[in-house]
Amino acid sequence: MNRKTIASLTILIASLNVKAAKLVFTLEKTPTYNKTDKKFIKYVKYKNQAVEYSDGIGITDGTLDFENLEMYAGYKEKPKLWVYDGWKTNSYVKSSEYSGGHLVEVYRAFSLGAGGMGKYKDNVYSTVLIAESPLLPKGLFSSSYTIQDDYKHYLGKNSIYFGNVINEIAVGDVASPRFYSGKTTDNIWLIFQSMGNPVRANSKDWIVKNTDGSLINTVIPTFETIHFGMFGEEIQKLMRSEKVRVGQYACSRDEYQNSLKDVTSLITELIRKNVRTDTAAGLGGVMDNGKKEELRCVFPAAKEDSIVYPLYSRANSVYENGQVMRFQKGNKLKMDDGSIIPDWTIVSGTSYSSPRITGGARQVAELFPGITYHEVKQFIFTTASRENDNLDNILGWGIADIGKAKRGIGSLNAGLVEEQKFFTGMYDRVKGKDGMPFFWAEIQEGKEWNWDNDIQGSMTKKPQGKTCYNMLVDTVDKNTGYTNATGEKNAIIENMCIQNFIPSEKNFYKDINDIETLTGLRKAGKGRLNIFGKVEIDGVIQVLEGEMSIYSDVNTEIEVYENSKILVNSDKNRKINIKKIAVLGGNIDLKGNVNIGEMYLENGELKNISAEDNVIVRKLYHRLYNILRQTKKI
């Protein structure tokens, strides 16, 4: 019995005896500021859920094959193992079980994504406890093991609606302990899950044809696509919150001519300069290798193949390069420069795109001390390169650009920010009393975050209508009760239509009349946030503690509270425009060529304001009076 059959049987049995649990947001709430409160925000300590350097990084494909690990990935010692009763050294597994193969290629992809061979050797571990994810240690987890639980009766009128409860059907192949066990509401995990590979139309077990003999274009649905219809909006949001589904793209100069989709235009300069991969242009090098002719990047699937698309996983899916080198005795790998490398070839798969982006996520986390795992996800999603400003059935968030993510967040998206309400102590930190969501940037004392990207708000192009696909789904053998895993015995649901927008995605899209879609920013912690890009968001910026330095235009209101300070720095040749600043007990330091549309003083005094050079305030307000004065310079 293969893995797919075993997993599907488990799900079917579980569905007969469903144990439901109520949806849990957080274990505790914390006070927030509202203008009607007539008081300042007070910074409240809460349970730290930040990424730590000692956190684990799980790399698994369901096997324990470590032969030639050093040659592939630079690790001189085999990684630790995580088993039911905790950590074990590699001696826990018999040497004969280290047969070599797929897992070492997975580790190579991780090392390339992490920025160096053998990196994070004290953090990486492997496990076969994929379905037992409540036992996983804190940290990142990459699973190159996919179970397509796409039983056809989960779709349509024969399905069951559970609403906003958590049960076995909602769990899937891999879920964080936060979702799976319900024993904790901490955000101390982030799971990267391989989306699944295309299945070749010429496979002997994969015969999907029309009566005239032509091949049927089919799509293999993701777990969320099959299961979302059975659950309420809040469960859908929680299901997405700590899991990232990772698709793949591959790059070459002359391969993949019959590819399903060309994404070359989405491969930005930062991607070319930062993504290390294995191609015929070079092994382990960046895509931009100094040659004039650029690589062509595509989904490595032919137009007649069956492929996994995100569909209803679009709000938690992203694509990353999926290529690695593989030892193949007798093969001759022809490089673009004409050289031949004997006994090696290049393969691709989501088994490799998942660990590669996991390595990139760890790099992002290290650049922003105090960041949480969910915020790492937000950095990656909002900086991804995509065709349109919306969640896409095929591309999800788009092509991951880790180089850009290392430069800070790309947008403050209300749909992503809202997901943090499920985590300990975060509900009132990320949601104002009026319903406005806030990105919570808590920066540790003595540390700095640098945000170089321009920052937008929620997405602007909310899709309409529906798109229909021929879906390939599982059937059950009536004689054995097991799921059929071959294409010729699976069922095709023709013209199965997917809504291009579902209600649980509402807050991903900006609606000026809906405050839940208009995101603000809360700067917390005693450290400093340096903003170098332009800020074009719809919500307010609240500086609660520490410092914020601004080096570009801010087209929204900034509120500065006690124990906090903002610095606006401009040289004389460049003007910085700030829409509004409200001085609510904090300090303001203005230098250079600064233009402020409005300034509000809580106490009516200017003692908290320092200004040098050409600083202009158009309107100055007092709390007890209307306009205190209009002035050109202070």
XYZ file of C-alpha atoms in Angstrom:
634
model
C 0.000 0.000 0.000
C 1.524 3.325 -0.985
C 1.681 6.488 1.156
C -1.164 8.156 -0.645
C -3.472 5.211 0.012
C -2.599 5.029 3.697
C -3.172 8.742 4.240
C -6.489 8.790 2.410
C -7.753 5.816 4.399
C -6.887 7.582 7.646
C -8.848 10.640 6.604
C -11.884 8.584 5.586
C -11.980 6.733 8.880
C -11.585 9.975 10.813
C -14.533 11.506 8.997
C -16.810 8.913 10.553
C -15.960 10.005 14.085
C -15.233 13.729 13.963
C -14.000 15.405 17.110
C -14.776 19.094 16.889
C -13.082 21.905 18.773
C -14.141 25.502 19.078
C -12.112 28.111 17.259
C -9.613 29.783 19.600
C -8.240 33.224 18.852
C -5.743 33.976 21.651
C -5.098 33.058 25.260
C -5.051 36.669 26.381
C -5.971 40.158 25.233
C -4.075 43.400 25.624
C -5.291 47.024 25.677
C -5.226 49.197 22.597
C -5.565 52.904 21.949
C -8.698 54.477 20.592
C -9.218 58.215 20.177
C -12.372 58.037 22.292
C -10.388 56.597 25.211
C -8.819 59.999 25.964
C -5.579 58.345 26.937
C -2.296 57.291 25.395
C -1.389 53.780 24.415
C 0.577 52.130 27.177
C 3.139 49.586 26.044
C 2.221 46.219 27.542
C 4.655 43.333 27.886
C 3.432 40.014 26.587
C 4.749 36.558 25.807
C 7.659 36.749 23.420
C 7.045 34.792 20.223
C 9.973 36.158 18.219
C 12.246 34.051 16.047
C 15.339 32.995 17.989
C 18.743 31.935 16.663
C 18.445 28.586 18.430
C 15.148 27.677 16.732
C 15.026 24.457 14.765
C 14.839 24.151 10.987
C 13.146 20.934 9.958
C 14.053 19.485 6.555
C 12.211 16.330 5.586
C 10.855 14.261 2.735
C 9.639 11.402 4.921
C 12.921 9.455 4.610
C 16.281 9.370 6.379
C 18.675 9.089 3.427
C 21.894 11.012 4.188
C 24.521 9.347 2.026
C 26.778 11.906 0.297
C 25.228 14.753 2.320
C 28.529 16.640 2.515
C 29.059 16.428 -1.234
C 25.565 17.746 -1.946
C 25.003 20.271 0.825
C 28.253 20.808 2.729
C 27.223 19.212 6.032
C 30.097 17.162 7.434
C 27.892 15.547 10.067
C 24.415 14.126 9.670
C 21.722 16.360 11.179
C 19.873 15.659 14.405
C 16.730 13.587 14.328
C 13.423 14.463 15.958
C 11.536 11.426 17.229
C 8.614 10.833 19.578
C 10.650 11.272 22.736
C 12.744 14.250 21.564
C 16.164 14.754 20.022
C 18.410 11.930 18.899
C 21.771 11.961 17.173
C 22.145 10.350 13.783
C 23.387 7.181 15.479
C 19.765 6.510 16.407
C 19.204 5.319 12.844
C 21.085 2.251 11.633
C 23.759 3.036 9.072
C 22.083 0.768 6.542
C 19.116 3.135 6.504
C 21.286 5.911 5.063
C 20.873 4.861 1.474
C 21.392 8.264 -0.171
C 19.068 9.905 -2.653
C 16.267 12.419 -2.634
C 16.786 13.850 0.875
C 20.365 14.991 0.248
C 19.109 16.843 -2.822
C 16.487 18.477 -0.595
C 19.267 19.554 1.790
C 21.224 20.985 -1.130
C 18.238 23.126 -2.105
C 17.976 24.360 1.489
C 21.672 25.254 1.618
C 21.441 27.175 -1.643
C 18.424 29.068 -0.309
C 20.120 29.697 3.032
C 23.061 31.387 1.329
C 25.822 28.836 1.800
C 26.736 25.159 1.931
C 26.417 23.642 5.385
C 24.751 26.735 6.850
C 22.736 26.502 10.087
C 24.284 23.123 10.880
C 23.305 23.449 14.545
C 19.658 24.190 13.703
C 18.731 21.742 10.950
C 17.083 18.455 11.755
C 15.120 15.735 10.018
C 12.147 13.659 11.076
C 9.620 11.184 9.750
C 6.950 12.540 12.129
C 5.212 14.563 9.430
C 1.663 13.626 10.333
C 2.519 14.090 14.020
C 3.268 17.797 13.618
C 1.999 18.730 17.124
C 5.261 17.207 18.369
C 7.533 19.409 16.260
C 9.998 21.788 17.935
C 9.712 25.556 17.540
C 10.954 26.948 14.239
C 10.734 26.580 10.475
C 9.675 23.314 8.892
C 9.964 22.300 5.233
C 8.068 19.253 4.046
C 8.973 17.791 0.658
C 6.335 15.159 1.203
C 2.861 15.690 -0.213
C -0.333 13.731 0.268
C -3.003 14.644 -2.262
C -6.089 14.145 -0.122
C -8.509 15.037 -2.897
C -11.338 12.564 -2.412
C -14.136 13.523 -4.783
C -16.951 13.354 -2.207
C -15.428 16.340 -0.389
C -16.804 18.386 -3.278
C -20.392 19.134 -4.160
C -23.718 18.388 -2.532
C -22.540 15.192 -0.832
C -20.025 17.088 1.304
C -20.498 18.012 4.978
C -20.341 21.586 6.331
C -18.611 21.835 9.702
C -18.507 25.638 10.043
C -15.957 27.271 12.346
C -14.769 24.167 14.181
C -11.446 22.372 13.953
C -11.440 18.636 13.305
C -9.365 15.940 11.654
C -10.686 16.770 8.191
C -9.277 20.312 8.477
C -5.770 19.220 9.451
C -4.372 17.868 6.180
C -0.949 16.342 5.689
C 1.046 18.871 7.720
C -0.273 21.463 10.158
C 1.338 23.524 12.891
C 0.822 22.537 16.539
C -1.125 25.801 16.908
C -3.760 24.495 14.525
C -3.448 20.780 15.083
C -3.478 20.358 18.875
C -5.211 23.483 20.202
C -2.985 23.282 23.292
C -1.140 26.456 22.435
C -1.922 29.672 20.602
C 1.713 30.722 20.224
C 3.011 31.690 16.774
C 6.300 29.813 16.933
C 6.120 27.799 13.702
C 6.077 28.406 9.971
C 5.564 25.441 7.650
C 6.606 25.355 3.995
C 4.799 22.574 2.161
C 5.627 21.327 -1.341
C 2.641 21.988 -3.577
C 3.158 18.839 -5.619
C 4.707 18.099 -8.992
C 3.075 17.812 -12.422
C 2.318 14.337 -13.711
C 3.481 13.605 -17.237
C 0.773 12.831 -19.741
C 2.909 10.053 -21.217
C 3.081 8.155 -17.942
C 1.765 4.618 -18.508
C -0.526 4.924 -15.490
C -1.729 8.387 -16.421
C -4.060 8.011 -19.374
C -6.529 10.886 -19.432
C -8.056 11.240 -22.893
C -11.181 12.328 -24.673
C -13.080 9.791 -26.748
C -11.315 11.078 -29.867
C -7.950 10.205 -28.318
C -6.858 13.750 -27.489
C -5.435 14.432 -24.038
C -7.604 16.216 -21.479
C -5.953 19.152 -19.727
C -6.412 18.420 -16.045
C -5.624 20.167 -12.777
C -4.792 18.392 -9.525
C -6.485 20.357 -6.704
C -4.704 21.304 -3.480
C -5.895 20.345 -0.015
C -7.492 23.750 0.559
C -9.292 23.621 -2.792
C -10.946 20.361 -1.828
C -11.617 21.156 1.840
C -12.400 24.871 2.156
C -16.056 24.401 1.227
C -16.594 22.303 4.355
C -15.423 24.989 6.783
C -16.315 28.515 7.829
C -14.348 31.651 7.018
C -12.445 31.777 10.313
C -11.210 28.202 10.007
C -10.086 28.935 6.449
C -8.054 31.881 7.733
C -6.499 29.798 10.515
C -5.700 26.977 8.069
C -3.705 29.478 5.999
C -1.999 31.293 8.865
C 1.102 29.160 9.491
C 1.374 27.189 6.259
C 2.936 28.249 2.964
C 2.371 26.086 -0.098
C 5.350 26.293 -2.455
C 5.198 25.766 -6.202
C 8.199 25.630 -8.513
C 9.669 27.254 -11.576
C 12.767 26.218 -13.516
C 15.165 28.193 -15.710
C 17.087 27.248 -18.835
C 18.131 28.663 -22.174
C 16.835 25.874 -24.391
C 14.718 23.456 -22.316
C 10.974 23.523 -21.567
C 9.966 24.763 -25.022
C 6.485 23.272 -24.601
C 6.033 24.677 -21.105
C 2.657 25.365 -19.570
C 3.472 28.903 -18.416
C 6.381 31.281 -18.990
C 7.238 33.438 -15.945
C 10.469 34.995 -17.230
C 8.970 38.490 -17.024
C 8.412 38.002 -13.287
C 12.039 37.139 -12.546
C 13.254 40.481 -11.209
C 16.819 41.754 -11.108
C 16.985 41.020 -7.372
C 15.890 37.436 -7.995
C 18.574 37.003 -10.664
C 21.231 38.395 -8.347
C 20.179 36.502 -5.210
C 18.745 33.090 -6.113
C 21.456 30.433 -6.093
C 20.487 27.331 -8.000
C 21.702 24.612 -10.355
C 21.231 25.301 -14.055
C 23.224 24.709 -17.212
C 24.477 28.270 -16.730
C 26.261 27.191 -13.559
C 25.986 24.874 -10.564
C 25.273 26.619 -7.277
C 25.581 30.081 -8.793
C 23.205 32.996 -9.094
C 21.044 33.304 -12.189
C 22.776 36.523 -13.219
C 26.178 35.090 -14.068
C 27.349 38.022 -16.132
C 26.276 36.627 -19.492
C 24.193 38.724 -21.851
C 21.669 36.032 -22.689
C 19.181 35.634 -19.856
C 17.725 32.359 -18.696
C 14.155 31.588 -19.646
C 12.057 30.646 -16.588
C 8.887 28.565 -16.779
C 6.642 26.129 -14.950
C 8.412 22.852 -15.832
C 5.305 21.120 -17.129
C 4.088 20.533 -20.656
C 0.730 21.912 -21.706
C -0.804 18.435 -21.768
C 0.477 17.451 -18.297
C -1.624 17.425 -15.141
C -0.397 20.130 -12.775
C -1.139 21.269 -9.242
C -2.449 24.839 -9.125
C -3.059 26.772 -5.881
C -6.722 27.641 -6.658
C -8.195 28.057 -3.140
C -4.652 27.851 -1.724
C -3.857 31.101 -3.558
C -3.808 33.168 -0.340
C -1.012 31.058 1.158
C 0.952 30.002 -1.931
C 4.117 31.282 -3.562
C 6.632 29.993 -6.141
C 10.372 29.439 -5.812
C 13.078 27.926 -8.006
C 12.968 24.119 -7.879
C 16.220 23.015 -9.545
C 19.079 20.961 -8.082
C 21.887 18.819 -9.419
C 21.671 15.014 -9.216
C 24.305 12.329 -9.576
C 23.477 10.121 -12.560
C 26.125 7.638 -13.595
C 26.930 7.825 -17.297
C 25.026 11.049 -17.961
C 26.774 13.979 -19.627
C 25.545 17.368 -18.455
C 26.124 19.931 -21.176
C 26.684 23.417 -19.802
C 25.837 26.637 -21.621
C 29.529 27.410 -22.120
C 29.950 24.145 -24.033
C 31.696 22.226 -21.262
C 30.589 18.750 -20.221
C 30.186 17.593 -16.609
C 30.127 13.777 -16.503
C 27.772 11.768 -14.286
C 25.515 14.671 -13.304
C 22.158 16.016 -14.398
C 19.738 18.719 -13.279
C 16.277 17.927 -11.943
C 13.443 20.080 -10.662
C 10.504 19.722 -8.297
C 8.545 21.318 -5.485
C 10.547 18.989 -3.210
C 13.372 21.470 -3.782
C 11.509 24.774 -4.031
C 10.104 24.272 -0.511
C 13.463 23.862 1.319
C 15.035 26.584 -0.832
C 12.487 29.172 0.303
C 12.837 27.868 3.874
C 16.518 28.777 3.761
C 15.574 32.199 2.438
C 13.013 32.659 5.223
C 15.699 32.025 7.835
C 17.879 34.705 6.228
C 14.994 37.173 6.351
C 14.353 36.436 10.026
C 17.960 37.119 10.994
C 17.874 40.595 9.463
C 14.936 41.692 11.629
C 15.544 40.810 15.309
C 12.262 40.385 17.146
C 10.274 39.388 14.058
C 7.693 36.594 14.381
C 7.284 33.685 12.011
C 4.016 35.017 10.671
C 5.683 38.350 9.930
C 8.415 36.502 8.018
C 5.614 35.057 5.892
C 4.229 38.547 5.333
C 7.632 39.829 4.184
C 7.925 36.983 1.656
C 4.370 37.233 0.320
C 4.197 41.016 -0.014
C 7.518 41.249 -1.878
C 6.739 38.463 -4.345
C 6.750 39.356 -8.044
C 3.327 38.922 -9.660
C 1.437 39.909 -12.773
C -1.493 41.713 -11.138
C -2.282 43.154 -7.723
C -4.475 40.234 -6.686
C -4.314 36.643 -5.491
C -4.038 34.434 -8.543
C -5.484 30.938 -9.052
C -2.253 29.835 -10.716
C 0.460 32.037 -9.188
C -0.913 32.643 -5.689
C 1.135 35.577 -4.358
C 3.645 35.208 -7.204
C 7.358 34.440 -7.558
C 9.230 34.716 -4.251
C 11.880 37.446 -4.231
C 13.951 36.769 -1.106
C 16.379 39.539 -2.041
C 13.515 42.030 -1.849
C 12.097 40.447 1.316
C 15.482 41.038 2.965
C 14.916 44.741 2.283
C 11.721 44.820 4.361
C 8.000 44.389 3.918
C 6.411 45.292 0.578
C 2.878 46.100 1.688
C 0.760 46.107 4.820
C -1.976 43.736 3.737
C -5.029 43.589 5.992
C -5.768 39.952 5.138
C -2.308 38.837 6.239
C -2.230 41.072 9.312
C -5.623 39.774 10.419
C -4.271 36.216 10.643
C -2.132 37.283 13.613
C -5.276 37.618 15.750
C -5.091 33.851 16.291
C -1.820 34.071 18.233
C -1.134 34.647 21.923
C -1.559 38.261 23.004
C -1.831 39.555 19.457
C -5.566 40.105 18.986
C -5.713 43.674 20.269
C -2.232 44.474 19.079
C -3.174 43.912 15.446
C -6.805 45.061 15.612
C -7.958 48.508 16.692
C -11.246 48.914 18.541
C -12.737 50.374 15.385
C -11.714 47.249 13.455
C -8.635 48.678 11.697
C -5.806 46.103 11.385
C -2.250 47.057 12.370
C 1.055 45.452 11.453
C 2.860 45.032 14.782
C 6.588 45.819 14.446
C 8.233 45.048 17.787
C 11.949 45.765 17.624
C 14.262 44.733 20.423
C 16.270 47.296 22.396
C 19.550 48.120 20.709
C 18.378 46.599 17.393
C 17.305 48.184 14.094
C 15.077 47.207 11.203
C 15.717 48.743 7.791
C 12.766 48.915 5.412
C 14.030 49.935 1.968
C 10.992 48.991 -0.117
C 8.116 51.299 -0.949
C 5.168 50.220 1.180
C 1.603 49.965 -0.085
C -1.656 48.906 1.549
C -3.945 45.994 0.717
C -4.386 44.727 -2.851
C -6.398 46.869 -5.250
C -7.672 44.507 -7.978
C -10.302 42.310 -6.378
C -11.119 39.589 -8.933
C -14.627 38.755 -10.037
C -16.410 35.740 -11.488
C -15.184 32.184 -11.676
C -12.751 30.005 -13.619
C -13.478 26.394 -14.519
C -11.007 23.491 -14.698
C -11.004 19.758 -15.374
C -10.044 18.375 -11.963
C -8.454 15.015 -11.345
C -9.629 13.626 -7.989
C -9.375 10.414 -6.001
C -11.811 7.543 -6.124
C -12.103 4.581 -3.781
C -11.768 0.934 -4.783
C -15.080 -0.626 -3.762
C -13.430 -3.997 -3.167
C -10.616 -2.843 -0.864
C -11.829 0.507 0.487
C -8.464 2.039 -0.440
C -7.953 5.111 -2.573
C -6.945 4.527 -6.177
C -3.687 6.335 -6.807
C -3.289 5.907 -10.559
C -4.584 8.333 -13.122
C -6.580 5.814 -15.121
C -8.676 4.928 -12.042
C -9.125 8.440 -10.761
C -12.159 10.541 -11.600
C -12.261 13.669 -13.718
C -14.713 16.351 -12.721
C -15.077 18.367 -15.883
C -15.610 22.121 -15.760
C -15.349 22.301 -11.978
C -15.617 26.033 -11.336
C -13.522 27.925 -8.801
C -14.646 31.299 -7.517
C -11.909 33.848 -8.174
C -12.790 35.459 -4.844
C -14.204 33.879 -1.691
C -15.488 35.679 1.445
C -12.538 34.686 3.668
C -10.286 36.668 1.267
C -12.209 39.940 1.726
C -9.553 41.703 3.778
C -6.797 41.062 1.247
C -8.409 43.752 -0.928
C -8.682 47.436 -0.194
C -12.178 48.896 0.161
C -12.123 52.536 1.239
C -15.541 52.048 2.853
C -14.467 49.016 4.893
C -12.065 49.845 7.728
C -11.109 46.172 8.141
C -9.266 46.392 4.794
C -7.302 49.592 5.597
C -4.049 48.691 7.344
C -2.014 50.730 9.804
C 1.379 50.239 11.455
C 2.262 50.031 15.140
C 5.928 50.483 16.040
C 6.670 48.845 19.406
C 9.829 47.880 21.277
C 12.743 50.096 22.282
C 14.661 49.510 19.050
C 14.597 51.623 15.884
C 12.660 51.257 12.638
C 14.296 52.995 9.658
C 11.930 53.570 6.730
C 13.692 54.482 3.474
C 10.885 53.756 1.009
C 7.727 55.737 0.353
C 4.742 54.847 2.532
C 1.320 54.856 0.818
C -1.029 53.147 3.252
C -4.587 53.943 4.317
C -4.294 53.364 8.066
C -2.496 55.400 10.699
C 1.099 54.860 11.883
C 1.346 54.688 15.683
C 4.812 54.990 17.247
C 4.356 53.461 20.710
C 7.907 53.076 21.916
C 11.479 53.474 20.722
C 12.389 55.377 17.546
C 11.245 55.592 13.959
C 13.415 57.302 11.357
C 11.818 58.439 8.092
C 13.775 59.141 4.923
C 10.996 59.392 2.343
C 7.391 60.538 1.868
C 4.657 59.277 4.181
C 1.141 59.752 2.831
C -0.736 59.008 6.063
C -1.011 60.210 9.656
C 1.726 59.467 12.194
C 0.837 59.413 15.906
C 3.792 59.724 18.298
C 3.184 58.627 21.897
C 5.083 59.028 25.157
C 8.390 57.150 25.382
C 8.737 57.319 21.616
C 10.400 59.515 19.014
C 10.327 60.027 15.261
C 13.149 61.486 13.217
C 12.506 62.882 9.740
C 15.784 63.303 7.878
C 16.197 64.925 4.476
C 19.057 66.555 2.642
C 18.504 70.039 1.208
C 18.160 68.734 -2.347
C 15.296 66.377 -1.582
C 11.997 67.222 0.058
C 10.186 64.811 2.381
C 6.413 65.189 2.528
C 4.492 64.007 5.582
C 0.699 64.130 5.472
C 0.093 64.598 9.217
C 1.866 64.204 12.550
C 0.013 64.023 15.885
C 2.280 64.740 18.868
C 0.698 62.736 21.704
C 3.430 62.857 24.316
C 6.339 61.760 22.110
C 9.218 63.693 20.576
C 9.710 64.912 17.019
C 13.094 65.645 15.403
C 12.855 67.296 11.964
C 15.925 67.958 9.825
C 16.403 69.184 6.290
C 13.793 69.982 3.671
C 10.594 68.723 5.328
C 7.015 69.599 4.438
C 4.251 68.608 6.879
C 0.640 69.102 5.852
C -0.813 69.116 9.371
C 0.551 68.838 12.905
C -1.576 68.210 15.997
C -0.307 69.053 19.493
C -1.935 67.249 22.417
C -0.621 69.713 25.007
C -0.403 72.809 22.829
C 3.342 73.250 23.335
C 6.271 72.973 20.976
C 8.781 71.727 23.545
C 8.680 68.166 22.157
C 9.598 69.351 18.661
C 13.086 69.986 17.335
C 13.462 71.493 13.855
C 16.473 72.417 11.723
C 16.843 73.924 8.245
C 13.778 74.296 6.011
C 10.917 72.665 7.954
C 7.418 73.788 6.963
C 4.159 72.972 8.761
C 1.082 74.042 6.774
C -1.456 73.779 9.610
C -0.853 73.475 13.345
C -3.688 72.257 15.604
C -4.316 72.167 19.360
C -6.531 69.632 21.160
C -8.724 72.308 22.812
C -8.902 74.727 19.932
C -9.437 74.370 16.211
C -6.476 75.792 14.306
C -3.765 77.033 16.659
C -1.943 78.827 13.887
C -0.884 78.534 10.301
C 2.784 78.964 9.654
C 5.398 78.428 6.966
C 8.305 77.524 9.193
C 8.970 76.352 12.744
